[in-house]
Coordinates of C-alpha atoms and ligand atoms in Angstrom, one line a residue:
X22 CA 31.4 -67.2 -23.7
X23 CA 32.9 -67.1 -27.2
X24 CA 30.5 -65.5 -29.6
X25 CA 30.7 -66.1 -33.4
X26 CA 28.1 -64.3 -35.5
X27 CA 27.2 -65.9 -38.7
X28 CA 26.5 -63.2 -41.4
X29 CA 23.2 -64.8 -42.2
X30 CA 21.9 -64.2 -38.6
X31 CA 23.1 -60.6 -38.8
X32 CA 21.1 -60.2 -42.0
X33 CA 18.0 -61.8 -40.5
X34 CA 18.2 -59.6 -37.4
X35 CA 18.7 -56.5 -39.5
X36 CA 15.7 -57.5 -41.6
X37 CA 13.6 -58.0 -38.5
X38 CA 14.5 -54.7 -37.0
X39 CA 13.6 -52.7 -40.1
X40 CA 10.4 -54.3 -41.4
X41 CA 8.7 -55.6 -38.3
X42 CA 5.4 -53.6 -38.0
X43 CA 5.3 -52.5 -34.3
X44 CA 1.9 -51.0 -34.4
X45 CA 0.0 -53.1 -36.9
X46 CA -3.7 -52.8 -36.5
X47 CA -6.6 -54.0 -38.5
X48 CA -8.7 -51.1 -39.7
X49 CA -10.2 -49.2 -36.8
X50 CA -10.8 -52.2 -34.5
X51 CA -10.0 -51.5 -30.9
X52 CA -6.9 -53.3 -29.8
X53 CA -4.8 -53.8 -26.6
X54 CA -1.9 -51.9 -28.2
X55 CA -2.1 -48.9 -25.8
X56 CA -1.6 -51.0 -22.6
X57 CA 2.0 -51.8 -22.9
X58 CA 4.4 -49.2 -24.4
X59 CA 6.0 -50.6 -27.6
X60 CA 9.8 -50.8 -27.2
X61 CA 12.2 -51.0 -30.1
X62 CA 15.1 -53.3 -29.3
X63 CA 18.3 -52.0 -30.8
X64 CA 20.4 -54.9 -29.5
X65 CA 19.9 -58.4 -30.9
X66 CA 21.4 -61.8 -30.2
X67 CA 20.8 -65.1 -31.9
X68 CA 20.5 -68.2 -29.8
X69 CA 22.8 -69.9 -32.4
X70 CA 25.6 -67.6 -31.3
X71 CA 25.4 -69.3 -27.9
X72 CA 25.9 -72.7 -29.3
X73 CA 22.3 -73.7 -29.6
X74 CA 21.5 -76.4 -32.2
X75 CA 18.0 -76.8 -33.5
X76 CA 18.3 -80.4 -34.5
X77 CA 15.7 -81.8 -32.2
X78 CA 18.3 -83.8 -30.3
X79 CA 20.8 -81.4 -28.7
X80 CA 20.0 -80.2 -25.2
X81 CA 20.2 -76.3 -25.3
X82 CA 19.6 -75.3 -21.7
X83 CA 23.0 -73.8 -21.3
X84 CA 22.6 -71.8 -24.5
X85 CA 19.3 -70.3 -23.3
X86 CA 20.7 -69.5 -19.9
X87 CA 23.9 -68.0 -21.3
X88 CA 22.0 -65.8 -23.8
X89 CA 19.6 -64.6 -21.1
X90 CA 22.4 -64.0 -18.6
X91 CA 24.1 -61.9 -21.2
X92 CA 20.9 -59.8 -21.6
X93 CA 20.4 -59.6 -17.8
X94 CA 24.0 -58.3 -17.3
X95 CA 24.0 -56.0 -20.3
X96 CA 21.9 -53.6 -18.3
X97 CA 20.5 -51.9 -21.4
X98 CA 17.1 -50.2 -20.8
X99 CA 16.0 -50.5 -24.5
X100 CA 16.5 -54.2 -24.1
X101 CA 17.6 -57.0 -26.3
X102 CA 15.9 -59.3 -28.8
X103 CA 16.9 -63.0 -28.5
X104 CA 16.3 -64.6 -31.9
X105 CA 15.5 -68.3 -32.2
X106 CA 15.9 -69.4 -35.8
X107 CA 14.0 -72.2 -37.6
X108 CA 14.7 -75.6 -36.0
X109 CA 13.7 -77.7 -33.0
X110 CA 15.5 -76.6 -29.8
X111 CA 15.2 -79.0 -26.8
X112 CA 15.8 -77.4 -23.4
X113 CA 15.0 -77.7 -19.8
X114 CA 13.0 -74.9 -18.1
X115 CA 14.6 -71.5 -18.1
X116 CA 14.1 -68.0 -16.6
X117 CA 13.6 -64.9 -18.6
X118 CA 14.9 -61.5 -17.6
X119 CA 13.6 -57.9 -17.9
X120 CA 13.9 -55.8 -21.0
X121 CA 14.0 -58.7 -23.5
X122 CA 12.1 -60.1 -26.5
X123 CA 12.1 -63.8 -27.1
X124 CA 11.6 -64.0 -30.8
X125 CA 10.7 -67.3 -32.5
X126 CA 11.2 -67.3 -36.3
X127 CA 8.8 -69.1 -38.6
X128 CA 9.5 -72.8 -38.0
X129 CA 11.3 -72.3 -34.6
X130 CA 10.2 -74.7 -31.9
X131 CA 11.3 -74.5 -28.3
X132 CA 10.6 -77.9 -26.8
X133 CA 10.6 -79.0 -23.2
X134 CA 12.6 -82.1 -22.3
X135 CA 10.3 -84.7 -20.8
X136 CA 12.2 -85.0 -17.6
X137 CA 9.7 -85.3 -14.7
X138 CA 12.4 -86.3 -12.2
X139 CA 14.8 -83.4 -12.2
X140 CA 12.4 -80.6 -12.9
X141 CA 13.2 -77.7 -10.5
X142 CA 10.7 -76.7 -7.7
X143 CA 9.7 -73.3 -6.6
X144 CA 7.7 -72.1 -3.5
X145 CA 3.9 -72.1 -3.6
X146 CA 2.2 -68.9 -4.5
X147 CA 1.1 -67.1 -1.3
X148 CA -2.5 -66.8 -2.6
X149 CA -2.7 -70.6 -2.9
X150 CA -0.7 -71.5 0.2
X151 CA 0.4 -74.7 -1.5
X152 CA 0.6 -76.1 -5.0
X153 CA -2.7 -75.9 -6.9
X154 CA -3.0 -79.7 -7.2
X155 CA -0.6 -81.1 -4.6
X156 CA 0.5 -79.8 -1.2
X157 CA 3.9 -78.2 -0.8
X158 CA 6.1 -76.7 -3.5
X159 CA 5.4 -76.8 -7.2
X160 CA 7.3 -77.5 -10.4
X161 CA 8.6 -74.2 -12.0
X162 CA 6.9 -73.4 -15.3
X163 CA 8.8 -74.3 -18.5
X164 CA 9.4 -70.6 -19.2
X165 CA 9.4 -68.5 -16.1
X166 CA 9.6 -64.8 -15.2
X167 CA 9.6 -63.5 -11.7
X168 CA 9.7 -59.8 -10.8
X169 CA 10.3 -58.7 -14.4
X170 CA 9.4 -55.6 -16.4
X171 CA 9.2 -55.2 -20.2
X172 CA 9.2 -58.7 -21.6
X173 CA 7.9 -59.8 -25.0
X174 CA 7.5 -63.3 -26.4
X175 CA 6.7 -63.0 -30.1
X176 CA 7.8 -63.9 -33.6
X177 CA 6.4 -65.4 -36.8
X178 CA 4.1 -68.1 -35.3
X179 CA 6.9 -70.2 -33.9
X180 CA 6.0 -72.8 -31.3
X181 CA 6.7 -73.4 -27.6
X182 CA 5.9 -77.0 -26.9
X183 CA 5.6 -78.3 -23.3
X184 CA 5.4 -82.0 -24.3
X185 CA 3.0 -82.5 -21.4
X186 CA 2.2 -86.1 -22.0
X187 CA 4.3 -87.7 -19.2
X188 CA 2.9 -85.1 -16.8
X189 CA -0.7 -85.8 -17.9
X190 CA -0.1 -89.5 -17.4
X191 CA 1.3 -88.9 -13.8
X192 CA -1.9 -87.0 -13.1
X193 CA -4.0 -89.8 -14.6
X194 CA -2.3 -92.6 -12.6
X195 CA -2.0 -90.6 -9.4
X196 CA 1.8 -90.6 -9.2
X197 CA 2.3 -86.8 -9.1
X198 CA 4.5 -85.6 -6.2
X199 CA 4.0 -81.9 -6.7
X200 CA 1.8 -79.6 -8.8
X201 CA 2.6 -79.9 -12.5
X202 CA 4.5 -77.1 -14.3
X203 CA 2.8 -74.6 -16.4
X204 CA 4.1 -73.7 -19.9
X205 CA 4.7 -70.0 -19.2
X206 CA 4.3 -68.2 -15.9
X207 CA 5.0 -64.5 -15.2
X208 CA 4.9 -63.7 -11.5
X209 CA 5.0 -60.2 -10.0
X210 CA 5.8 -58.7 -13.4
X211 CA 4.6 -55.8 -15.6
X212 CA 4.6 -54.7 -19.2
X213 CA 4.4 -58.2 -20.7
X214 CA 3.4 -59.0 -24.3
X215 CA 2.8 -62.5 -25.7
X216 CA 1.8 -62.5 -29.4
X217 CA 2.2 -64.4 -32.7
X218 CA 3.2 -67.7 -31.1
X219 CA 1.8 -71.2 -30.8
X220 CA 1.8 -72.5 -27.3
X221 CA 1.1 -76.2 -27.2
X222 CA 0.9 -79.3 -24.9
X223 CA 1.4 -77.5 -21.6
X224 CA 1.8 -80.0 -18.7
X225 CA -0.7 -77.8 -16.8
X226 CA -2.1 -74.3 -17.2
X227 CA -0.6 -72.8 -20.4
X228 CA -0.1 -69.1 -19.8
X229 CA -0.3 -67.9 -16.2
X230 CA 0.3 -64.2 -15.4
X231 CA 0.0 -64.0 -11.6
X232 CA 0.4 -60.8 -9.5
X233 CA 1.1 -59.0 -12.8
X234 CA 0.0 -55.7 -14.3
X235 CA -0.1 -54.5 -17.9
X236 CA -0.2 -57.8 -19.7
X237 CA -1.2 -58.1 -23.4
X238 CA -1.8 -61.3 -25.2
X239 CA -2.9 -61.3 -28.9
X240 CA -2.7 -63.5 -31.9
X241 CA -1.7 -66.6 -30.0
X242 CA -2.8 -70.1 -30.8
X243 CA -3.0 -72.4 -27.8
X244 CA -3.4 -76.1 -28.4
X245 CA -3.6 -79.2 -26.2
X246 CA -5.6 -82.5 -26.6
X247 CA -9.2 -82.4 -25.4
X248 CA -8.5 -85.1 -22.9
X249 CA -5.3 -83.4 -21.4
X250 CA -6.0 -82.6 -17.8
X251 CA -6.1 -79.0 -16.5
X252 CA -4.5 -77.5 -19.7
X253 CA -6.3 -74.1 -19.3
X254 CA -5.4 -71.6 -22.0
X255 CA -4.8 -68.3 -20.3
X256 CA -5.3 -67.8 -16.5
X257 CA -5.0 -64.1 -15.5
X258 CA -4.6 -64.5 -11.7
X259 CA -4.5 -61.7 -9.1
X260 CA -3.5 -59.4 -12.0
X261 CA -4.7 -56.1 -13.4
X262 CA -4.8 -54.3 -16.7
X263 CA -4.7 -57.5 -18.7
X264 CA -5.9 -57.5 -22.3
X265 CA -6.4 -60.7 -24.3
X266 CA -7.6 -60.6 -27.9
X267 CA -7.6 -62.2 -31.4
X268 CA -6.6 -65.6 -30.4
X269 CA -7.6 -69.2 -30.9
X270 CA -7.6 -71.7 -28.0
X271 CA -8.4 -75.4 -28.0
X272 CA -7.3 -77.3 -25.0
X273 CA -8.5 -79.8 -22.3
X274 CA -9.8 -77.3 -19.8
X275 CA -11.1 -73.7 -19.6
X276 CA -9.9 -71.5 -22.5
X277 CA -9.6 -68.3 -20.4
X278 CA -10.1 -68.4 -16.7
X279 CA -9.8 -65.3 -14.5
X280 CA -8.7 -66.2 -10.9
X281 CA -7.4 -64.6 -7.7
X282 CA -6.3 -67.3 -5.2
X283 CA -8.3 -69.5 -2.9
X284 CA -9.8 -69.6 0.5
X285 CA -7.8 -68.5 3.6
X286 CA -4.7 -68.0 1.5
X287 CA -6.3 -65.9 -1.2
X288 CA -8.3 -63.9 1.4
X289 CA -5.1 -63.1 3.4
X290 CA -3.1 -62.2 0.3
X291 CA -6.0 -60.0 -0.9
X292 CA -4.9 -59.3 -4.4
X293 CA -7.7 -59.0 -6.9
X294 CA -7.9 -59.6 -10.6
X295 CA -9.3 -56.4 -12.1
X296 CA -9.6 -54.3 -15.3
X297 CA -9.3 -57.2 -17.7
X298 CA -10.5 -57.3 -21.3
X299 CA -11.0 -60.4 -23.3
X300 CA -12.2 -60.0 -26.9
X301 CA -12.4 -61.7 -30.3
X302 CA -11.5 -65.2 -29.1
X303 CA -12.4 -68.4 -30.8
X304 CA -12.0 -72.0 -29.6
X305 CA -13.4 -75.1 -28.0
X306 CA -13.1 -76.6 -24.6
X307 CA -14.6 -79.7 -22.9
X308 CA -15.1 -77.4 -19.9
X309 CA -15.7 -73.6 -20.2
X310 CA -15.1 -71.1 -23.0
X311 CA -14.8 -68.1 -20.7
X312 CA -14.5 -68.8 -17.0
X313 CA -14.3 -66.6 -13.9
X314 CA -13.0 -68.7 -10.9
X315 CA -13.3 -70.9 -9.2
X316 CA -10.4 -69.4 -7.3
X317 CA -11.8 -65.9 -6.6
X318 CA -10.7 -65.1 -3.0
X319 CA -8.8 -61.9 -3.8
X320 CA -11.9 -60.6 -5.7
X321 CA -12.6 -60.3 -9.4
X322 CA -13.8 -56.9 -10.6
X323 CA -14.3 -55.0 -13.9
X324 CA -14.0 -57.8 -16.4
X325 CA -15.1 -57.1 -20.0
X326 CA -15.6 -59.9 -22.4
X327 CA -16.6 -59.2 -26.0
X328 CA -17.1 -61.2 -29.2
X329 CA -16.3 -64.7 -28.4
X330 CA -17.0 -67.7 -30.7
X331 CA -17.2 -71.2 -29.2
X332 CA -17.6 -74.6 -30.7
X333 CA -18.0 -78.1 -29.2
X334 CA -17.7 -77.0 -25.6
X335 CA -18.9 -78.0 -22.2
X336 CA -20.1 -74.6 -20.9
X337 CA -20.1 -71.4 -22.8
X338 CA -19.8 -68.9 -19.9
X339 CA -19.0 -70.2 -16.4
X340 CA -18.8 -68.0 -13.4
X341 CA -17.8 -70.2 -10.5
X342 CA -16.9 -69.8 -6.8
X343 CA -17.3 -71.7 -3.6
X344 CA -18.0 -71.4 0.1
X345 CA -15.0 -70.5 2.1
X346 CA -13.7 -68.4 -0.8
X347 CA -14.8 -64.9 0.4
X348 CA -13.9 -62.2 -2.1
X349 CA -16.3 -60.4 -4.3
X350 CA -17.1 -60.9 -8.0
X351 CA -18.4 -57.6 -9.4
X352 CA -18.7 -55.7 -12.6
X353 CA -18.6 -58.6 -15.1
X354 CA -19.8 -57.5 -18.6
X355 CA -20.0 -60.2 -21.2
X356 CA -21.4 -59.4 -24.7
X357 CA -21.4 -60.8 -28.2
X358 CA -21.0 -64.5 -27.6
X359 CA -21.8 -67.1 -30.4
X360 CA -21.8 -70.7 -29.3
X361 CA -22.5 -73.9 -31.3
X362 CA -22.7 -77.4 -29.9
X363 CA -22.4 -76.6 -26.3
X364 CA -23.8 -78.7 -23.4
X365 CA -24.7 -75.7 -21.1
X366 CA -24.9 -72.1 -22.3
X367 CA -24.5 -70.1 -19.1
X368 CA -23.6 -71.4 -15.6
X369 CA -23.1 -69.3 -12.5
X370 CA -22.5 -71.3 -9.4
X371 CA -21.6 -70.8 -5.8
X372 CA -20.5 -74.3 -5.0
X373 CA -17.8 -75.3 -7.5
X374 CA -14.2 -76.4 -7.0
X375 CA -12.1 -77.8 -4.3
X376 CA -10.3 -76.4 -1.3
X377 CA -6.6 -76.2 -0.4
X378 CA -7.1 -77.8 3.0
X379 CA -9.7 -78.2 5.8
X380 CA -8.9 -74.8 7.3
X381 CA -11.3 -72.7 5.2
X382 CA -14.1 -71.0 7.0
X383 CA -17.4 -72.2 5.6
X384 CA -19.0 -69.0 6.8
X385 CA -16.8 -66.9 4.6
X386 CA -19.0 -66.6 1.6
X387 CA -18.2 -65.0 -1.8
X388 CA -20.3 -62.0 -2.9
X389 CA -21.5 -62.0 -6.5
X390 CA -23.1 -58.8 -7.6
X391 CA -23.4 -57.1 -11.0
X392 CA -23.1 -59.4 -13.9
X393 CA -24.4 -58.5 -17.3
X394 CA -24.6 -61.1 -20.1
X395 CA -26.0 -59.8 -23.3
X396 CA -26.2 -60.4 -27.1
X397 CA -25.6 -64.2 -26.8
X398 CA -26.6 -66.4 -29.7
X399 CA -26.3 -70.2 -29.4
X400 CA -27.3 -73.1 -31.5
X401 CA -27.3 -76.8 -30.5
X402 CA -27.1 -75.8 -26.9
X403 CA -28.4 -78.7 -24.8
X404 CA -29.2 -76.8 -21.6
X405 CA -29.7 -73.0 -21.6
X406 CA -28.5 -72.1 -18.1
X407 CA -28.1 -72.7 -14.4
X408 CA -27.7 -70.0 -11.8
X409 CA -27.1 -71.3 -8.3
X410 CA -26.5 -68.6 -5.7
X411 CA -25.7 -69.3 -2.1
X412 CA -28.6 -69.3 0.4
X413 CA -26.7 -67.1 2.8
X414 CA -25.1 -65.0 0.1
X415 CA -27.6 -64.7 -2.8
X416 CA -26.2 -63.5 -6.1
X417 CA -27.6 -60.1 -6.9
X418 CA -28.0 -57.7 -9.8
X419 CA -27.7 -60.3 -12.6
X420 CA -28.9 -59.1 -16.0
X421 CA -29.5 -61.3 -19.0
X422 CA -30.4 -59.3 -22.1
X423 CA -30.9 -60.5 -25.7
X424 CA -29.9 -64.1 -25.1
X425 CA -31.1 -66.7 -27.6
X426 CA -30.2 -70.3 -27.1
X427 CA -31.7 -72.8 -29.5
X428 CA -31.6 -76.6 -29.5
X429 CA -32.2 -77.1 -25.8
X430 CA -33.2 -80.7 -25.1
X431 CA -33.0 -81.8 -21.6
X432 CA -35.2 -80.0 -19.1
X433 CA -34.9 -78.1 -16.9
X434 CA -33.9 -75.6 -19.6
X435 CA -33.1 -73.0 -17.0
X436 CA -32.5 -73.7 -13.3
X437 CA -32.0 -71.0 -10.7
X438 CA -31.8 -70.5 -7.0
X439 CA -30.8 -67.7 -4.6
X440 CA -30.4 -65.1 -7.3
X441 CA -32.0 -61.7 -8.1
X442 CA -31.8 -59.8 -11.3
X443 CA -33.6 -59.4 -14.5
X444 CA -34.0 -61.0 -17.9
X445 CA -35.1 -59.2 -21.0
X446 CA -35.4 -60.6 -24.5
X447 CA -34.2 -64.0 -23.3
X448 CA -35.2 -67.2 -25.2
X449 CA -36.1 -69.8 -24.0
X450 CA -37.9 -68.0 -21.1
X451 CA -35.6 -68.1 -18.1
X452 CA -36.3 -69.2 -14.6
X453 CA -39.0 -67.3 -12.5
X454 CA -36.3 -65.9 -10.2
X455 CA -35.2 -63.6 -13.1
X456 CA -38.5 -63.1 -15.0
X457 CA -40.4 -62.3 -11.8
X458 CA -38.0 -59.5 -11.0
X459 CA -38.6 -58.0 -14.4
X460 CA -42.4 -58.1 -13.9
X461 CA -41.9 -56.3 -10.6
X462 CA -40.2 -53.5 -12.4
X463 CA -36.6 -54.6 -12.1
X464 CA -34.7 -54.4 -15.3
X465 CA -31.4 -54.5 -17.0
X466 CA -31.6 -50.7 -17.5
X467 CA -28.5 -49.7 -15.7
X468 CA -26.5 -52.5 -17.2
X469 CA -26.9 -51.7 -20.9
Ligands
NAG25 C1 2.9 -46.5 -36.4 O1 3.2 -45.5 -35.5 C2 3.9 -44.4 -36.1 C3 4.3 -43.5 -35.0 O2 3.3 -43.3 -34.1 C4 3.1 -43.8 -37.2 O3 3.9 -42.8 -37.8 C5 2.8 -44.9 -38.3 O4 1.9 -44.3 -39.2 C6 2.1 -46.0 -37.6 N1 1.9 -47.1 -38.6 C7 0.8 -47.8 -38.7 C8 0.8 -48.8 -39.7 O5 -0.2 -47.5 -38.1
NAG26 C1 23.8 -51.2 -14.6 O1 22.9 -50.1 -14.2 C2 23.1 -49.7 -12.9 C3 22.0 -48.6 -12.6 O2 21.8 -47.9 -13.8 C4 24.5 -49.1 -12.7 O3 24.7 -48.7 -11.4 C5 25.5 -50.2 -13.0 O4 26.8 -49.7 -13.0 C6 25.3 -50.8 -14.4 N1 26.1 -52.0 -14.7 C7 26.7 -52.2 -15.8 C8 27.5 -53.4 -15.9 O5 26.7 -51.4 -16.8
NAG27 C1 14.6 -69.2 -11.9 O1 13.8 -68.4 -11.1 C2 13.3 -69.1 -9.9 C3 12.3 -68.3 -9.2 O2 12.6 -67.0 -9.2 C4 14.5 -69.4 -9.0 O3 14.1 -70.2 -7.9 C5 15.5 -70.3 -9.8 O4 16.7 -70.5 -9.1 C6 15.9 -69.6 -11.1 N1 16.6 -70.6 -11.9 C7 17.7 -70.3 -12.5 C8 18.4 -71.4 -13.3 O5 18.3 -69.2 -12.3
NAG28 C1 8.2 -57.9 -7.1 O1 9.3 -57.6 -8.1 C2 10.0 -56.4 -7.7 C3 10.9 -56.1 -8.8 O2 10.3 -55.9 -10.0 C4 10.7 -56.6 -6.4 O3 11.3 -55.4 -6.0 C5 9.6 -57.0 -5.3 O4 10.3 -57.3 -4.1 C6 8.9 -58.2 -5.8 N1 7.8 -58.5 -4.8 C7 7.6 -59.7 -4.4 C8 6.4 -59.8 -3.4 O5 8.2 -60.6 -4.7
NAG29 C1 0.1 -70.6 -36.5 O1 0.3 -72.0 -36.3 C2 -0.9 -72.7 -35.9 C3 -0.6 -74.1 -35.6 O2 0.3 -74.7 -36.5 C4 -1.9 -72.6 -37.1 O3 -3.1 -73.3 -36.7 C5 -2.2 -71.1 -37.3 O4 -3.1 -71.0 -38.4 C6 -0.9 -70.3 -37.6 N1 -1.3 -68.9 -37.7 C7 -0.8 -68.1 -38.6 C8 -1.2 -66.7 -38.5 O5 0.0 -68.6 -39.5
NAG30 C1 -12.4 -51.3 -16.3 O1 -11.4 -51.9 -17.1 C2 -11.1 -51.2 -18.3 C3 -10.0 -52.1 -19.0 O2 -10.6 -53.4 -19.3 C4 -10.6 -49.8 -18.0 O3 -10.4 -49.2 -19.2 C5 -11.6 -49.1 -17.2 O4 -11.0 -47.9 -16.8 C6 -11.9 -49.9 -15.9 N1 -13.0 -49.2 -15.2 C7 -12.9 -48.9 -13.9 C8 -14.1 -48.3 -13.3 O5 -11.9 -49.1 -13.2
NAG31 C1 -17.9 -57.1 -31.8 O1 -18.7 -57.5 -33.0 C2 -19.6 -56.5 -33.4 C3 -20.4 -57.1 -34.5 O2 -19.6 -57.8 -35.4 C4 -18.7 -55.3 -33.9 O3 -19.6 -54.3 -34.3 C5 -17.9 -54.8 -32.7 O4 -17.0 -53.8 -33.2 C6 -17.0 -55.9 -32.2 N1 -16.3 -55.4 -31.0 C7 -15.1 -55.7 -30.8 C8 -14.5 -55.1 -29.5 O5 -14.3 -56.3 -31.5
NAG32 C1 -29.0 -59.3 -30.0 O1 -27.8 -60.1 -30.1 C2 -27.4 -60.4 -31.5 C3 -26.1 -61.2 -31.5 O2 -26.4 -62.3 -30.7 C4 -27.2 -59.1 -32.3 O3 -26.9 -59.4 -33.6 C5 -28.4 -58.2 -32.2 O4 -28.1 -57.0 -32.8 C6 -28.7 -58.0 -30.7 N1 -30.0 -57.2 -30.6 C7 -30.1 -56.2 -29.8 C8 -31.5 -55.6 -29.7 O5 -29.2 -55.7 -29.2

């Protein structure tokens, strides 16, 4: 590969390396910054030096692969920054490598080709046993990372555009052969940062860290049309030490959904999602703002959600699992949620979602224990809440504290079954299953 370096790109790279604030924080606000060690990249490459042309016409797959191969083979442990200048760069899917930063300049757009015929396939995830929406293999994500360490995707608010439309249409008309590709997937990887980028029009789930640890996402904007199917924003899946903050998401499905595989496959793989923080997020979703599940078979534990603002959404907070899932959902702490124009404020349900196949064991029930939801304020909320536990595995130790939801219209305002817990300072008055416990001396005391 012949490399010619334009002086202008050297100047830009030098500029970036000197003035980029690596530890910018706003006042004394808590941030995710401590979770992934900040690496300074001494080596830099520009995608232009590998023949890429950002004219919105040229296909740049070879340039991305050549640049990333160079980084892979350079073997440098401080890693390399790959600079994508302003322009629109068409490419097929590509793989990242360890110790790299993919840096999108202001006005840089990496755009997926809309080739649904030759898109590569990869094996199903073991905790799913098949593709999430179709049996068998699944299309590789547009940008993919497998078994990586120390990867950053950042820049000056550049865009990664999945051009999902033809994929959404295949879903709509039932012609999908395999599960649609996500926009960005990291699998079995650690020390990952995604920040200061716009992720848009994913064919399927947008950002999917699966079997990962130490993942930080902040200052991202995730966009997809309200009617685009399954375009979840961020899906931490069987992953730990994930921190998501200061982002805006508006898509066609759940904004953030914490998952851990499903049914017999997820139970056998046994890989929980745990130690996850989600804070200072804003957005709107026709489904849920913050979701846990419905794929919860590896277990979901110690999830902290703080300061969320939701507009025009289906459900504010949705904790969902299913029979046959097994796994336990424990230690979920949600506080500081403002919601406006939402159909259902809070929903916790034991019978949501589909199954991979008919081999799930209907007697393998999920355990839901220890959920705190406090300091919630909602206006124009049509239905306050629904909590449906399972008869043979009632949900236990649920605490609702300081929850005010106004504008409820369609009764029943609250509806509960097979749940124990307590409710204090909750308006409108919640279902007897929760208020009765409070009267009998149960309380939220050890939750708050
Ligand atoms: C960034 O970190 C360095 C070294 O820890 C410190 O000297 C500097 O003051 C920090 N800058 C800001 C803006 O916090
Ligand atoms: C890459 O690093 C490994 C382990 O540090 C070393 O064995 C190998 O020789 C290096 N390769 C190159 C091309 O520098
Ligand atoms: C990208 O990674 C996937 C999964 O690890 C692999 O199957 C595929 O061959 C890789 N593609 C390229 C072009 O290296
Ligand atoms: C996960 O990635 C590491 C490299 O980081 C590799 O050694 C290991 O085999 C991978 N595990 C699986 C299950 O793919
Ligand atoms: C980044 O781009 C998005 C989409 O164009 C825009 O909504 C957002 O305000 C931008 N963020 C910043 C910090 O410029
Ligand atoms: C829960 O997760 C947070 C990070 O979100 C972590 O700081 C804390 O140590 C975890 N608690 C336990 C008991 O593991
Ligand atoms: C959440 O918001 C409250 C009130 O605005 C503020 O005091 C608190 O610091 C915020 N917490 C986080 C983690 O941002
Ligand atoms: C109740 O929650 C609201 C936010 O919804 C908050 O402003 C208020 O301080 C909370 N009250 C108590 C007693 O915690």
